[in-house]
Tab-separated table of C-alpha atoms in Angstrom:
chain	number	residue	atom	x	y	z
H	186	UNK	CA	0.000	0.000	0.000
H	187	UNK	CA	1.631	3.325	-0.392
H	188	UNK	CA	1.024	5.143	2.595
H	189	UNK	CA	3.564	2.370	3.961
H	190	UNK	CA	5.620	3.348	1.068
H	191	UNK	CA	5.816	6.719	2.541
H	192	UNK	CA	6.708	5.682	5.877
H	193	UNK	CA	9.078	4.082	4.679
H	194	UNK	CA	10.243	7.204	2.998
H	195	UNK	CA	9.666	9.502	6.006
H	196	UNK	CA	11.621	7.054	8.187
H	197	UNK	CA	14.641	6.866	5.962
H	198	UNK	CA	14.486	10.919	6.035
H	199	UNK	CA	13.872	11.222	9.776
H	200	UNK	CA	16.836	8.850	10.270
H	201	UNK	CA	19.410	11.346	8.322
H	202	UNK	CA	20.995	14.133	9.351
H	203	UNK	CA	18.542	16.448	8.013
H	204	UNK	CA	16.965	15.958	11.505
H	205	UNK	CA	17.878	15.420	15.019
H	206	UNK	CA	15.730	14.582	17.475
H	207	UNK	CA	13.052	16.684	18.938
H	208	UNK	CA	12.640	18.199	16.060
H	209	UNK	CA	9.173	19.191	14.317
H	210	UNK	CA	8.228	17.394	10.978
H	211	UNK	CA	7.425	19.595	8.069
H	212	UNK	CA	4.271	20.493	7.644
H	213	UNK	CA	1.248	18.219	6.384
H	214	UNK	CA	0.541	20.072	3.248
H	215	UNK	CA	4.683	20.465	2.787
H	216	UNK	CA	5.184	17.202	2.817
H	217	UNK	CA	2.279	15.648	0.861
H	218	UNK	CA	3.438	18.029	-2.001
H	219	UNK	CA	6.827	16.754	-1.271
H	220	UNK	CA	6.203	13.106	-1.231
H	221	UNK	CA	2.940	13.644	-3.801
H	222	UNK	CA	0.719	12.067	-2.466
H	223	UNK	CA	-2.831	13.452	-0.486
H	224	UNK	CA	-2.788	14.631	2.724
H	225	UNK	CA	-5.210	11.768	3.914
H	226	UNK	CA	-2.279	9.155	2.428
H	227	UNK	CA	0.367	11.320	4.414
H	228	UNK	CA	-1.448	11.486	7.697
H	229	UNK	CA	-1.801	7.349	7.381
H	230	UNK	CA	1.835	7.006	7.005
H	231	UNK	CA	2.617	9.328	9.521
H	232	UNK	CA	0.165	7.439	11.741
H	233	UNK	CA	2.409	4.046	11.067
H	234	UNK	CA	5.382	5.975	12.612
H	235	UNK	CA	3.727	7.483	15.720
H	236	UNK	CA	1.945	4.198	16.497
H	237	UNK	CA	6.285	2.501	16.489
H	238	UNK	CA	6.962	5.476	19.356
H	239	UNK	CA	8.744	7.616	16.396
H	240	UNK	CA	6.735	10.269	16.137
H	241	UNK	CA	4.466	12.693	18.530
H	242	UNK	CA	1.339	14.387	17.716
H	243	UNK	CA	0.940	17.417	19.593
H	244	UNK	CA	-2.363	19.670	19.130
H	245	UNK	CA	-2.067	22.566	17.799
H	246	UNK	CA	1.558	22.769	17.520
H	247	UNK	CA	3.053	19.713	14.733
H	248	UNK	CA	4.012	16.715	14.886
H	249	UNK	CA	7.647	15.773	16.197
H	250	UNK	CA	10.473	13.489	16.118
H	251	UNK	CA	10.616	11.424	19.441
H	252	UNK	CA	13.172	9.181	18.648
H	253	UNK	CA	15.371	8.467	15.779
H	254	UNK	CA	15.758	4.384	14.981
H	255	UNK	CA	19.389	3.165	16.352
H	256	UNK	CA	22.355	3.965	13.980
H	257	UNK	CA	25.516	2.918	14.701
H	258	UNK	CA	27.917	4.771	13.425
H	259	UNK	CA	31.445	3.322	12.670
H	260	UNK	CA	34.639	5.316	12.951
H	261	UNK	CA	37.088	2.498	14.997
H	262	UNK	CA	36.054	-0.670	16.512
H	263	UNK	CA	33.606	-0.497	19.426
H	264	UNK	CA	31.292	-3.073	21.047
H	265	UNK	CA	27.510	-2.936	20.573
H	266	UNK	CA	27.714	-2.107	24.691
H	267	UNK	CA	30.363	0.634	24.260
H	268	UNK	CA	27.932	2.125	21.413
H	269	UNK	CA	24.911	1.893	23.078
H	270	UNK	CA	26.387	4.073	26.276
H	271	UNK	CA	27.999	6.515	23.961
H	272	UNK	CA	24.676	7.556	22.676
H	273	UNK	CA	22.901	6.891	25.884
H	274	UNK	CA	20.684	4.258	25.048
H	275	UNK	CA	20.153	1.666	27.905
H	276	UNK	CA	21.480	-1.737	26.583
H	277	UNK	CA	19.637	-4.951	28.325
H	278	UNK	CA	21.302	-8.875	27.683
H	279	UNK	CA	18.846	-11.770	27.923
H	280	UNK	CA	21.008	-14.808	27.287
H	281	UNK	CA	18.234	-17.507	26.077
H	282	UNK	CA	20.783	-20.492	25.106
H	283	UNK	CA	24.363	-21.111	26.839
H	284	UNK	CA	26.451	-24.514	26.879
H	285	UNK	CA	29.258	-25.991	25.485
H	286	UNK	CA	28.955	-27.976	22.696
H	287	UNK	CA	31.132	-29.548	19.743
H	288	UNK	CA	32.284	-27.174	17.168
H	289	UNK	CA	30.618	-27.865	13.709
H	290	UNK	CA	32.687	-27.882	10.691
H	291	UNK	CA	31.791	-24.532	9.346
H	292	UNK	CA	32.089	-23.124	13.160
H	293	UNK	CA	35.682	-24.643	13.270
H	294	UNK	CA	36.817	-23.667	10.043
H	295	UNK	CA	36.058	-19.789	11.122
H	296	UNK	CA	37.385	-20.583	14.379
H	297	UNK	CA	40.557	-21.974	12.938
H	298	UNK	CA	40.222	-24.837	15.458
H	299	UNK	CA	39.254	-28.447	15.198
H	300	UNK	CA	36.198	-30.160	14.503
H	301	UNK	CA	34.307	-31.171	17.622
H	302	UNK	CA	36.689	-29.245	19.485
H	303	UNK	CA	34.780	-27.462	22.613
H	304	UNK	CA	33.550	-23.817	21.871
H	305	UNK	CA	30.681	-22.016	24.123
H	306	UNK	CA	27.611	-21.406	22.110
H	307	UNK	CA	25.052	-18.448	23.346
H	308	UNK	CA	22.353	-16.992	21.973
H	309	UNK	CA	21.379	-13.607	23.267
H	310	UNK	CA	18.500	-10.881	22.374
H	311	UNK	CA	19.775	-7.761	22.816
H	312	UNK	CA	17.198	-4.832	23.821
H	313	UNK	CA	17.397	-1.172	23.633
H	314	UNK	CA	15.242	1.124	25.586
H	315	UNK	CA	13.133	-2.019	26.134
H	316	UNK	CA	12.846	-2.909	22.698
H	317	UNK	CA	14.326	-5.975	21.097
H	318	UNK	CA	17.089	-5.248	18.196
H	319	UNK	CA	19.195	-7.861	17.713
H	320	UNK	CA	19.116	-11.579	18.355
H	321	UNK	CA	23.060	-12.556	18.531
H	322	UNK	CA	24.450	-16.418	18.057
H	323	UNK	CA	27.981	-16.501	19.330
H	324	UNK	CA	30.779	-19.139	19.045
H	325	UNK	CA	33.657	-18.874	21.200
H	326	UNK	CA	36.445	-21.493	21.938
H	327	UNK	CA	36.555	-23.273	25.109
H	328	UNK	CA	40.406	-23.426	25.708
H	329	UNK	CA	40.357	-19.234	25.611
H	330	UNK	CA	38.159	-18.390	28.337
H	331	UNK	CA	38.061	-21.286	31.271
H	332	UNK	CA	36.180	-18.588	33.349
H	333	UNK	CA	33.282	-17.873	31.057
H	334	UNK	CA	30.124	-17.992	32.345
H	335	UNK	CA	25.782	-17.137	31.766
H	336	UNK	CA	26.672	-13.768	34.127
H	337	UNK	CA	29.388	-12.567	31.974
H	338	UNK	CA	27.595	-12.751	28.810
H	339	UNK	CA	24.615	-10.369	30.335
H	340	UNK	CA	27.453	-7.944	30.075
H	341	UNK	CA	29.575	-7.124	27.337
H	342	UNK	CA	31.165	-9.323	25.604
H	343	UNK	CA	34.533	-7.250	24.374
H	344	UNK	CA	34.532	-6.166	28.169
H	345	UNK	CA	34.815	-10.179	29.124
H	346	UNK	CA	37.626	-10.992	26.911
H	347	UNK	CA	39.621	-7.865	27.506
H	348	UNK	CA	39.430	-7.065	30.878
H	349	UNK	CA	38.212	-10.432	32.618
H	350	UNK	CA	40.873	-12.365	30.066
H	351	UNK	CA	43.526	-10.335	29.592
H	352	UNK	CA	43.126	-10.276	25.594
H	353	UNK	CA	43.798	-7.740	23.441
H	354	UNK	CA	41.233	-7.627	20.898
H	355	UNK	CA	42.987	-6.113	17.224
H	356	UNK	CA	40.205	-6.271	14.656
H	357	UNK	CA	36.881	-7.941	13.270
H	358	UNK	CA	35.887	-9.268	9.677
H	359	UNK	CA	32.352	-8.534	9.020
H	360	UNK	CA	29.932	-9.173	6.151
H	361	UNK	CA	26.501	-8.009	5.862
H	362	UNK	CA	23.913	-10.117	4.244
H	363	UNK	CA	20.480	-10.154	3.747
H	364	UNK	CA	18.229	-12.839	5.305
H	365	UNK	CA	14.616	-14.138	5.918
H	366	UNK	CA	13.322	-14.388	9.705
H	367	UNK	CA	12.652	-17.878	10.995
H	368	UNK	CA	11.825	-19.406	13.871
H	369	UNK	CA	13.124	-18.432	16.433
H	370	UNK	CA	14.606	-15.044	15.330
H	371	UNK	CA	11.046	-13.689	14.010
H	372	UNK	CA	9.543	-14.466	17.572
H	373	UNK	CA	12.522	-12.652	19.171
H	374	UNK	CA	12.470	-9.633	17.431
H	375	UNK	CA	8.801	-9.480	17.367
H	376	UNK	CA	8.450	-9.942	13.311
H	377	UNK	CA	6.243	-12.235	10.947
H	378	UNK	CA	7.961	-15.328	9.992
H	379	UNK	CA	9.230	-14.660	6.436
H	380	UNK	CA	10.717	-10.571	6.716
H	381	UNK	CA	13.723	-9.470	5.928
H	382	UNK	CA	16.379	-9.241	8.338
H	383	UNK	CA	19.704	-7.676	7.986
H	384	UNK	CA	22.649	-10.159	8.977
H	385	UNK	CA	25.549	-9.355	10.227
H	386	UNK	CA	28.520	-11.876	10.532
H	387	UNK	CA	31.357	-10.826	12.385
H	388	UNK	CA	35.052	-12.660	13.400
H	389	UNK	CA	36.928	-11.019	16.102
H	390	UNK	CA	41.244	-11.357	16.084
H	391	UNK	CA	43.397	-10.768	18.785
H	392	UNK	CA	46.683	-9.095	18.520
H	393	UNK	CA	48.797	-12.426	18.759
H	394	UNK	CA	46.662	-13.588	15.709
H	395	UNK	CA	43.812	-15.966	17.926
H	396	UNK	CA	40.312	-16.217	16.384
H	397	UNK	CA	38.701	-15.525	19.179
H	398	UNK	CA	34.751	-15.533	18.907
H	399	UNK	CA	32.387	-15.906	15.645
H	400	UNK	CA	28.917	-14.530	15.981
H	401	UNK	CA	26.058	-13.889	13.786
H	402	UNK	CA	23.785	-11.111	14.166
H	403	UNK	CA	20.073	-11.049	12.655
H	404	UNK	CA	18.481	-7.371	12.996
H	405	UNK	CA	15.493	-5.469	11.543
H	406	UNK	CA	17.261	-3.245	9.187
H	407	UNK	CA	13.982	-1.193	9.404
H	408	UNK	CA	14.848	0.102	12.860
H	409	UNK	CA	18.695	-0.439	12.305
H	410	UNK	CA	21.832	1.078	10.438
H	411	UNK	CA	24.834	0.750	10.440
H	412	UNK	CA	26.875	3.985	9.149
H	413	UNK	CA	30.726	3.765	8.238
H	414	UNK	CA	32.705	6.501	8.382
H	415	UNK	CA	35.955	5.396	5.917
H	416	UNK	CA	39.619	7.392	5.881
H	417	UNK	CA	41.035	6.739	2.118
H	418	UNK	CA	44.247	5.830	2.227
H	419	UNK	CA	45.383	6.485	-1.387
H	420	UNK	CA	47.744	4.180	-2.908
H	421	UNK	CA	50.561	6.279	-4.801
């Protein structure tokens, strides 16, 4: 229908930097000529986005930006945790899977480890402000972290293997991919079986060259973006 088409559009512009938050919307009639489309289409669409807690009707005065959806924005590389008290969003861990199991083949082969050799596997839904964002599957070995444990992982997991393990953490791989929400991931995050989900995959390297966790990410790319801020380096 297009007055979701339009929300669509009026999220994507609410979540640039044309806006910050607490901010008033454009008018009606401004924006319907904008998007062109009637103002009775417009006020639907706008009604999508104050219904998901974006946006505020006040009488008499507009309607106004409430909150932004989360955007991380990459300059080095920071935990989801670190991120989420930058910006001063509260971050909540509920760890729904944790035990040690046998490392698949594929899980190995990222892991540079063995077959069947020991890793911890958790899966975790993280929340922001209450609200579920991400549902995280994470693969780390066993022989790394003998103190491990359900309590850490409510916590942050860079914070575990740094300062609980001593390990210096150098960089992550990551790919992006697109994927369809199934059971479980769809219940977590509150979606219809069958949407689109943004994963990420992501392989964390310490500084002596150990493969130290793989973890795969499923979010609602609706409500979250990741931003990259890139120095060229030019070859000469």
């Amino acid at each position: 229908m297009i007055f979701r088409l339009i929300a669509q559009r009026l999220r994507e512009r609410i979540n640039s930097d044309e806006f910050k938050q607490g901010d008033a919307l454009p008018g009606e009639q401004v924006l319907a000529q904008e998007t062109g489309v009637s103002r009775s289409t417009l006020r639907k669409a706008i009604t999508i986005l104050v219904e998901e807690g974006m946006l505020e009707r006040r009488h008499g005065s507009g309607t106004y930006i409430v909150q932004k959806d989360l955007q991380h924005d990459t300059y080095a590389l920071n935990s989801f945790a670190e991120h989420m008290k930058e910006i001063k969003r509260e971050l909540r861990n509920e760890v729904v899977q944790f035990c040690v199991r046998q490392a698949p083949p594929a899980i190995a082969r990222q892991l540079r480890i063995k077959a069947n050799d020991q890793v911890y596997f958790f899966q975790r839904i993280r929340y922001v402000d209450g609200k579920p964002y991400m549902v995280e599957d994470s693969y780390m070995p066993v022989r790394l972290y003998p103190t491990l444990s359900l309590h850490y992982m409510r916590g942050s997991k860079f914070d575990y293997i740094e300062n609980q393990c001593g390990i210096v953490i150098n960089y992550c791989i990551e790919t992006f991919a697109p994927a369809l929400a199934t059971e479980p991931y769809a219940y977590h995050l509150k979606l219809k079986e069958g949407a689109l989900l943004l994963q990420l995959t992501s392989l964390a390297l310490s500084t002596e060259g150990e493969y130290l966790d793989f973890s795969v990410m499923y979010m609602n790319p609706s409500e979250y973006q990741v931003k990259y801020h890139m120095k060229r380096n030019k070859i000469l």
